[in-house]
Every structure is written in structure tokens, then in C-alpha cells.
PDB file of N, CA and C in Angstrom:
ATOM      1  N   VAL A 124      68.586 205.385 153.557  1.00  0.00           N
ATOM      2  CA  VAL A 124      67.360 204.248 153.728  1.00  0.00           C
ATOM      3  C   VAL A 124      68.268 204.102 155.391  1.00  0.00           C
ATOM      4  N   PRO A 125      66.908 205.162 156.253  1.00  0.00           N
ATOM      5  CA  PRO A 125      67.324 204.517 157.598  1.00  0.00           C
ATOM      6  C   PRO A 125      66.863 203.061 158.580  1.00  0.00           C
ATOM      7  N   ASP A 126      65.985 202.258 157.744  1.00  0.00           N
ATOM      8  CA  ASP A 126      65.940 201.319 158.520  1.00  0.00           C
ATOM      9  C   ASP A 126      66.807 200.094 157.486  1.00  0.00           C
ATOM     10  N   GLY A 127      67.112 198.962 158.422  1.00  0.00           N
ATOM     11  CA  GLY A 127      67.495 197.705 157.824  1.00  0.00           C
ATOM     12  C   GLY A 127      67.306 196.731 158.254  1.00  0.00           C
ATOM     13  N   ILE A 128      67.730 195.318 157.502  1.00  0.00           N
ATOM     14  CA  ILE A 128      68.150 194.516 158.104  1.00  0.00           C
ATOM     15  C   ILE A 128      69.138 193.284 158.651  1.00  0.00           C
ATOM     16  N   ALA A 129      69.667 193.046 158.993  1.00  0.00           N
ATOM     17  CA  ALA A 129      71.229 192.352 159.168  1.00  0.00           C
ATOM     18  C   ALA A 129      71.023 190.850 159.296  1.00  0.00           C
ATOM     19  N   HIS A 130      71.163 190.404 158.223  1.00  0.00           N
ATOM     20  CA  HIS A 130      71.246 188.957 158.355  1.00  0.00           C
ATOM     21  C   HIS A 130      72.396 188.158 158.147  1.00  0.00           C
ATOM     22  N   VAL A 131      72.616 187.421 158.927  1.00  0.00           N
ATOM     23  CA  VAL A 131      73.748 186.451 159.533  1.00  0.00           C
ATOM     24  C   VAL A 131      73.496 185.434 158.964  1.00  0.00           C
ATOM     25  N   HIS A 132      74.461 184.816 157.704  1.00  0.00           N
ATOM     26  CA  HIS A 132      74.329 183.455 157.662  1.00  0.00           C
ATOM     27  C   HIS A 132      75.936 182.184 158.198  1.00  0.00           C
ATOM     28  N   ALA A 133      75.286 181.502 159.120  1.00  0.00           N
ATOM     29  CA  ALA A 133      76.490 180.769 159.904  1.00  0.00           C
ATOM     30  C   ALA A 133      76.777 179.996 159.715  1.00  0.00           C
ATOM     31  N   SER A 134      77.665 179.046 158.894  1.00  0.00           N
ATOM     32  CA  SER A 134      78.102 177.751 158.372  1.00  0.00           C
ATOM     33  C   SER A 134      79.580 177.274 159.336  1.00  0.00           C
ATOM     34  N   PHE A 135      79.681 175.932 158.918  1.00  0.00           N
ATOM     35  CA  PHE A 135      81.070 175.660 159.715  1.00  0.00           C
ATOM     36  C   PHE A 135      82.055 175.938 159.399  1.00  0.00           C
ATOM     37  N   ASN A 136      81.984 176.697 158.127  1.00  0.00           N
ATOM     38  CA  ASN A 136      82.491 177.402 157.609  1.00  0.00           C
ATOM     39  C   ASN A 136      83.345 178.732 157.767  1.00  0.00           C
ATOM     40  N   ASN A 137      82.317 178.941 157.915  1.00  0.00           N
ATOM     41  CA  ASN A 137      81.913 181.256 156.690  1.00  0.00           C
ATOM     42  C   ASN A 137      81.021 181.830 157.943  1.00  0.00           C
ATOM     43  N   THR A 138      81.242 182.710 158.121  1.00  0.00           N
ATOM     44  CA  THR A 138      80.311 183.877 158.669  1.00  0.00           C
ATOM     45  C   THR A 138      79.639 184.821 157.489  1.00  0.00           C
ATOM     46  N   ILE A 139      78.681 185.225 157.100  1.00  0.00           N
ATOM     47  CA  ILE A 139      78.385 186.305 156.058  1.00  0.00           C
ATOM     48  C   ILE A 139      77.017 186.861 156.663  1.00  0.00           C
ATOM     49  N   ILE A 140      77.629 188.326 156.337  1.00  0.00           N
ATOM     50  CA  ILE A 140      76.396 189.529 156.782  1.00  0.00           C
ATOM     51  C   ILE A 140      76.081 190.304 156.026  1.00  0.00           C
ATOM     52  N   THR A 141      74.649 189.795 155.560  1.00  0.00           N
ATOM     53  CA  THR A 141      74.257 190.848 154.610  1.00  0.00           C
ATOM     54  C   THR A 141      73.504 191.844 155.384  1.00  0.00           C
ATOM     55  N   PHE A 142      73.471 193.118 154.772  1.00  0.00           N
ATOM     56  CA  PHE A 142      72.408 193.918 155.564  1.00  0.00           C
ATOM     57  C   PHE A 142      71.749 194.553 154.271  1.00  0.00           C
ATOM     58  N   THR A 143      70.142 194.604 154.594  1.00  0.00           N
ATOM     59  CA  THR A 143      69.463 194.689 153.218  1.00  0.00           C
ATOM     60  C   THR A 143      68.269 195.861 154.038  1.00  0.00           C
ATOM     61  N   ASP A 144      67.374 195.824 153.071  1.00  0.00           N
ATOM     62  CA  ASP A 144      66.601 197.415 153.625  1.00  0.00           C
ATOM     63  C   ASP A 144      65.246 197.009 153.551  1.00  0.00           C
ATOM     64  N   LEU A 145      64.081 197.146 153.986  1.00  0.00           N
ATOM     65  CA  LEU A 145      63.032 196.094 154.545  1.00  0.00           C
ATOM     66  C   LEU A 145      62.187 195.550 153.572  1.00  0.00           C
ATOM     67  N   GLY A 146      62.569 196.478 152.045  1.00  0.00           N
ATOM     68  CA  GLY A 146      61.760 195.057 150.538  1.00  0.00           C
ATOM     69  C   GLY A 146      63.235 193.946 150.660  1.00  0.00           C
ATOM     70  N   GLY A 147      63.768 194.245 151.052  1.00  0.00           N
ATOM     71  CA  GLY A 147      64.658 192.514 151.158  1.00  0.00           C
ATOM     72  C   GLY A 147      66.068 193.102 149.692  1.00  0.00           C
ATOM     73  N   GLU A 148      66.227 194.344 149.505  1.00  0.00           N
ATOM     74  CA  GLU A 148      67.176 194.392 148.437  1.00  0.00           C
ATOM     75  C   GLU A 148      68.900 194.833 149.396  1.00  0.00           C
ATOM     76  N   THR A 149      69.710 194.071 148.510  1.00  0.00           N
ATOM     77  CA  THR A 149      70.897 194.004 149.462  1.00  0.00           C
ATOM     78  C   THR A 149      71.491 195.594 149.254  1.00  0.00           C
ATOM     79  N   LEU A 150      71.621 196.003 150.971  1.00  0.00           N
ATOM     80  CA  LEU A 150      72.618 196.999 150.584  1.00  0.00           C
ATOM     81  C   LEU A 150      74.568 197.028 150.567  1.00  0.00           C
ATOM     82  N   CYS A 151      74.855 196.060 151.800  1.00  0.00           N
ATOM     83  CA  CYS A 151      76.266 195.719 151.745  1.00  0.00           C
ATOM     84  C   CYS A 151      76.196 194.224 152.356  1.00  0.00           C
ATOM     85  N   TRP A 152      77.221 194.137 152.107  1.00  0.00           N
ATOM     86  CA  TRP A 152      77.511 192.538 153.619  1.00  0.00           C
ATOM     87  C   TRP A 152      79.075 192.502 152.612  1.00  0.00           C
ATOM     88  N   ASP A 153      79.230 191.222 153.995  1.00  0.00           N
ATOM     89  CA  ASP A 153      80.644 191.534 154.796  1.00  0.00           C
ATOM     90  C   ASP A 153      80.937 189.546 154.764  1.00  0.00           C
ATOM     91  N   SER A 154      82.219 188.869 154.529  1.00  0.00           N
ATOM     92  CA  SER A 154      81.923 187.704 155.346  1.00  0.00           C
ATOM     93  C   SER A 154      83.782 187.804 156.153  1.00  0.00           C
ATOM     94  N   ALA A 155      83.342 186.619 156.769  1.00  0.00           N
ATOM     95  CA  ALA A 155      85.177 186.071 157.117  1.00  0.00           C
ATOM     96  C   ALA A 155      86.370 186.190 156.507  1.00  0.00           C
ATOM     97  N   GLY A 156      86.092 185.772 155.352  1.00  0.00           N
ATOM     98  CA  GLY A 156      87.047 185.829 154.374  1.00  0.00           C
ATOM     99  C   GLY A 156      87.112 187.174 154.185  1.00  0.00           C
ATOM    100  N   THR A 157      86.306 187.762 153.629  1.00  0.00           N
ATOM    101  CA  THR A 157      86.670 189.252 152.898  1.00  0.00           C
ATOM    102  C   THR A 157      86.988 190.357 153.141  1.00  0.00           C
ATOM    103  N   VAL A 158      87.447 190.317 155.592  1.00  0.00           N
ATOM    104  CA  VAL A 158      87.977 190.428 156.081  1.00  0.00           C
ATOM    105  C   VAL A 158      89.384 190.391 156.353  1.00  0.00           C
ATOM    106  N   GLY A 159      89.906 189.118 155.864  1.00  0.00           N
ATOM    107  CA  GLY A 159      91.158 188.687 155.356  1.00  0.00           C
ATOM    108  C   GLY A 159      91.408 187.433 156.575  1.00  0.00           C
ATOM    109  N   PHE A 160      90.704 186.831 157.279  1.00  0.00           N
ATOM    110  CA  PHE A 160      90.550 185.443 157.328  1.00  0.00           C
ATOM    111  C   PHE A 160      90.522 184.232 157.057  1.00  0.00           C
ATOM    112  N   LYS A 161      91.992 183.277 157.097  1.00  0.00           N
ATOM    113  CA  LYS A 161      91.662 182.530 156.162  1.00  0.00           C
ATOM    114  C   LYS A 161      91.458 180.928 156.849  1.00  0.00           C
ATOM    115  N   GLY A 162      91.453 180.381 156.090  1.00  0.00           N
ATOM    116  CA  GLY A 162      91.057 178.740 156.454  1.00  0.00           C
ATOM    117  C   GLY A 162      90.405 178.518 157.613  1.00  0.00           C
ATOM    118  N   ALA A 163      90.836 177.915 158.971  1.00  0.00           N
ATOM    119  CA  ALA A 163      90.052 177.317 159.921  1.00  0.00           C
ATOM    120  C   ALA A 163      89.260 178.718 161.123  1.00  0.00           C
ATOM    121  N   ARG A 164      90.125 180.022 160.920  1.00  0.00           N
ATOM    122  CA  ARG A 164      90.207 181.289 161.279  1.00  0.00           C
ATOM    123  C   ARG A 164      89.025 181.065 160.805  1.00  0.00           C
ATOM    124  N   LYS A 165      88.377 181.588 160.181  1.00  0.00           N
ATOM    125  CA  LYS A 165      87.077 182.352 159.021  1.00  0.00           C
ATOM    126  C   LYS A 165      86.306 181.441 160.335  1.00  0.00           C
ATOM    127  N   ALA A 166      85.874 180.661 160.894  1.00  0.00           N
ATOM    128  CA  ALA A 166      85.166 180.086 161.373  1.00  0.00           C
ATOM    129  C   ALA A 166      85.054 180.420 163.211  1.00  0.00           C
ATOM    130  N   THR A 167      85.811 181.099 163.344  1.00  0.00           N
ATOM    131  CA  THR A 167      86.154 181.594 164.322  1.00  0.00           C
ATOM    132  C   THR A 167      85.329 182.842 164.900  1.00  0.00           C
ATOM    133  N   PRO A 168      84.614 183.053 166.509  1.00  0.00           N
ATOM    134  CA  PRO A 168      83.726 184.224 166.328  1.00  0.00           C
ATOM    135  C   PRO A 168      84.210 185.114 166.489  1.00  0.00           C
ATOM    136  N   PHE A 169      85.468 185.238 166.879  1.00  0.00           N
ATOM    137  CA  PHE A 169      86.315 186.938 166.146  1.00  0.00           C
ATOM    138  C   PHE A 169      86.150 187.443 164.659  1.00  0.00           C
ATOM    139  N   ALA A 170      86.477 186.346 164.474  1.00  0.00           N
ATOM    140  CA  ALA A 170      86.274 186.711 162.275  1.00  0.00           C
ATOM    141  C   ALA A 170      84.681 187.126 162.174  1.00  0.00           C
ATOM    142  N   ALA A 171      83.908 186.405 162.815  1.00  0.00           N
ATOM    143  CA  ALA A 171      82.357 186.823 162.824  1.00  0.00           C
ATOM    144  C   ALA A 171      82.529 188.127 163.309  1.00  0.00           C
ATOM    145  N   THR A 172      82.676 187.941 164.400  1.00  0.00           N
ATOM    146  CA  THR A 172      82.800 189.858 165.283  1.00  0.00           C
ATOM    147  C   THR A 172      83.581 190.621 163.553  1.00  0.00           C
ATOM    148  N   ARG A 173      84.361 190.781 163.417  1.00  0.00           N
ATOM    149  CA  ARG A 173      84.801 191.648 162.339  1.00  0.00           C
ATOM    150  C   ARG A 173      83.955 191.708 161.202  1.00  0.00           C
ATOM    151  N   ALA A 174      83.678 190.617 160.815  1.00  0.00           N
ATOM    152  CA  ALA A 174      82.956 190.792 159.883  1.00  0.00           C
ATOM    153  C   ALA A 174      81.467 191.088 160.098  1.00  0.00           C
ATOM    154  N   ALA A 175      80.909 191.435 160.955  1.00  0.00           N
ATOM    155  CA  ALA A 175      79.534 192.297 161.257  1.00  0.00           C
ATOM    156  C   ALA A 175      79.553 193.485 161.522  1.00  0.00           C
ATOM    157  N   GLU A 176      80.856 194.021 162.272  1.00  0.00           N
ATOM    158  CA  GLU A 176      81.744 195.400 162.387  1.00  0.00           C
ATOM    159  C   GLU A 176      81.985 195.802 160.702  1.00  0.00           C
ATOM    160  N   LYS A 177      82.187 195.539 159.739  1.00  0.00           N
ATOM    161  CA  LYS A 177      82.562 195.866 158.758  1.00  0.00           C
ATOM    162  C   LYS A 177      81.298 196.554 158.524  1.00  0.00           C
ATOM    163  N   SER A 178      80.670 195.318 157.783  1.00  0.00           N
ATOM    164  CA  SER A 178      79.547 195.489 157.366  1.00  0.00           C
ATOM    165  C   SER A 178      78.517 196.435 157.871  1.00  0.00           C
ATOM    166  N   ALA A 179      78.464 197.069 159.202  1.00  0.00           N
ATOM    167  CA  ALA A 179      77.996 197.625 159.950  1.00  0.00           C
ATOM    168  C   ALA A 179      78.349 198.991 159.504  1.00  0.00           C
ATOM    169  N   GLN A 180      79.625 199.259 159.406  1.00  0.00           N
ATOM    170  CA  GLN A 180      79.993 200.254 159.689  1.00  0.00           C
ATOM    171  C   GLN A 180      79.630 200.833 157.775  1.00  0.00           C
ATOM    172  N   LYS A 181      79.784 200.306 156.888  1.00  0.00           N
ATOM    173  CA  LYS A 181      78.833 200.616 155.286  1.00  0.00           C
ATOM    174  C   LYS A 181      77.567 200.473 155.456  1.00  0.00           C
ATOM    175  N   ALA A 182      77.153 200.377 156.224  1.00  0.00           N
ATOM    176  CA  ALA A 182      75.303 200.420 156.309  1.00  0.00           C
ATOM    177  C   ALA A 182      75.197 201.542 157.004  1.00  0.00           C
ATOM    178  N   LYS A 183      76.422 202.147 158.150  1.00  0.00           N
ATOM    179  CA  LYS A 183      75.586 203.143 158.735  1.00  0.00           C
ATOM    180  C   LYS A 183      75.811 204.292 157.563  1.00  0.00           C
ATOM    181  N   ARG A 184      77.501 204.379 156.866  1.00  0.00           N
ATOM    182  CA  ARG A 184      77.650 205.470 156.041  1.00  0.00           C
ATOM    183  C   ARG A 184      76.402 204.989 154.763  1.00  0.00           C
ATOM    184  N   MET A 185      75.318 204.493 154.525  1.00  0.00           N
ATOM    185  CA  MET A 185      74.250 204.295 154.030  1.00  0.00           C
ATOM    186  C   MET A 185      72.987 204.852 154.201  1.00  0.00           C
ATOM    187  N   GLY A 186      73.229 205.302 155.929  1.00  0.00           N
ATOM    188  CA  GLY A 186      72.158 206.223 156.205  1.00  0.00           C
ATOM    189  C   GLY A 186      71.551 205.038 157.312  1.00  0.00           C
ATOM    190  N   VAL A 187      71.546 204.063 157.587  1.00  0.00           N
ATOM    191  CA  VAL A 187      70.967 202.964 158.185  1.00  0.00           C
ATOM    192  C   VAL A 187      71.654 203.164 159.822  1.00  0.00           C
ATOM    193  N   ARG A 188      70.422 203.856 160.188  1.00  0.00           N
ATOM    194  CA  ARG A 188      70.390 203.822 161.570  1.00  0.00           C
ATOM    195  C   ARG A 188      69.891 202.957 162.656  1.00  0.00           C
ATOM    196  N   GLU A 189      68.071 202.398 161.934  1.00  0.00           N
ATOM    197  CA  GLU A 189      67.938 201.331 162.431  1.00  0.00           C
ATOM    198  C   GLU A 189      67.491 199.714 162.282  1.00  0.00           C
ATOM    199  N   VAL A 190      68.209 199.154 163.179  1.00  0.00           N
ATOM    200  CA  VAL A 190      68.934 197.724 162.493  1.00  0.00           C
ATOM    201  C   VAL A 190      67.573 196.436 163.367  1.00  0.00           C
ATOM    202  N   GLY A 191      66.876 195.491 161.886  1.00  0.00           N
ATOM    203  CA  GLY A 191      66.694 194.213 162.827  1.00  0.00           C
ATOM    204  C   GLY A 191      67.478 193.411 162.309  1.00  0.00           C
ATOM    205  N   VAL A 192      67.436 191.756 163.050  1.00  0.00           N
ATOM    206  CA  VAL A 192      68.699 190.982 162.574  1.00  0.00           C
ATOM    207  C   VAL A 192      67.856 189.537 162.967  1.00  0.00           C
ATOM    208  N   GLY A 193      68.099 189.236 160.840  1.00  0.00           N
ATOM    209  CA  GLY A 193      67.658 188.096 160.933  1.00  0.00           C
ATOM    210  C   GLY A 193      69.213 186.629 160.941  1.00  0.00           C
ATOM    211  N   HIS A 194      68.378 185.643 160.935  1.00  0.00           N
ATOM    212  CA  HIS A 194      69.998 184.738 160.655  1.00  0.00           C
ATOM    213  C   HIS A 194      69.230 182.945 159.953  1.00  0.00           C
ATOM    214  N   HIS A 195      70.546 182.655 159.641  1.00  0.00           N
ATOM    215  CA  HIS A 195      70.377 181.657 159.008  1.00  0.00           C
ATOM    216  C   HIS A 195      71.706 180.317 159.486  1.00  0.00           C
ATOM    217  N   TRP A 196      70.854 179.639 159.730  1.00  0.00           N
ATOM    218  CA  TRP A 196      72.450 178.512 160.405  1.00  0.00           C
ATOM    219  C   TRP A 196      72.325 177.170 159.167  1.00  0.00           C
ATOM    220  N   SER A 197      73.335 176.869 159.167  1.00  0.00           N
ATOM    221  CA  SER A 197      73.507 175.918 157.855  1.00  0.00           C
ATOM    222  C   SER A 197      74.413 174.717 158.878  1.00  0.00           C
TER     223      SER A 197
END
């Protein structure tokens, strides 16, 4: 899968990054909680960055080379 979309769901409590193929099928995902942040620390920009980095590493191992970005705010 050379092309993908990175979907960012940012809420007051957590950030979830999901990589999909162009058809919308999920390839991988991570959140601030899955990378080890708990409580109020999950809602920090630093935690969101770490979740994005970990998810991007997974997507890269799956062959994703180009990414578009989508977002969802709640």
C-alpha cells in the first residue's frame, strides 16, 4: 500500500491517529493511551506527537510512502 490517509481524531481527553488505505480500510492506529500516557497527560500535544510517530512507523513498515491528512475534532 504505497498511498494512505492519516486520520486524526483529537478530543479533550485523547488523540487517536488512524492510517487507512485510499479506500478507507484501516491499516494501523495508535492513541496517546496506547503509547503509555495516562490521565490528563493523554491530552497533551506531546502525547499526540508520540502516538503519531508510533502509528507512522507501523504504516511505514506496511509500505506506506505517501500520506494525506484528514482530521476530526470533538
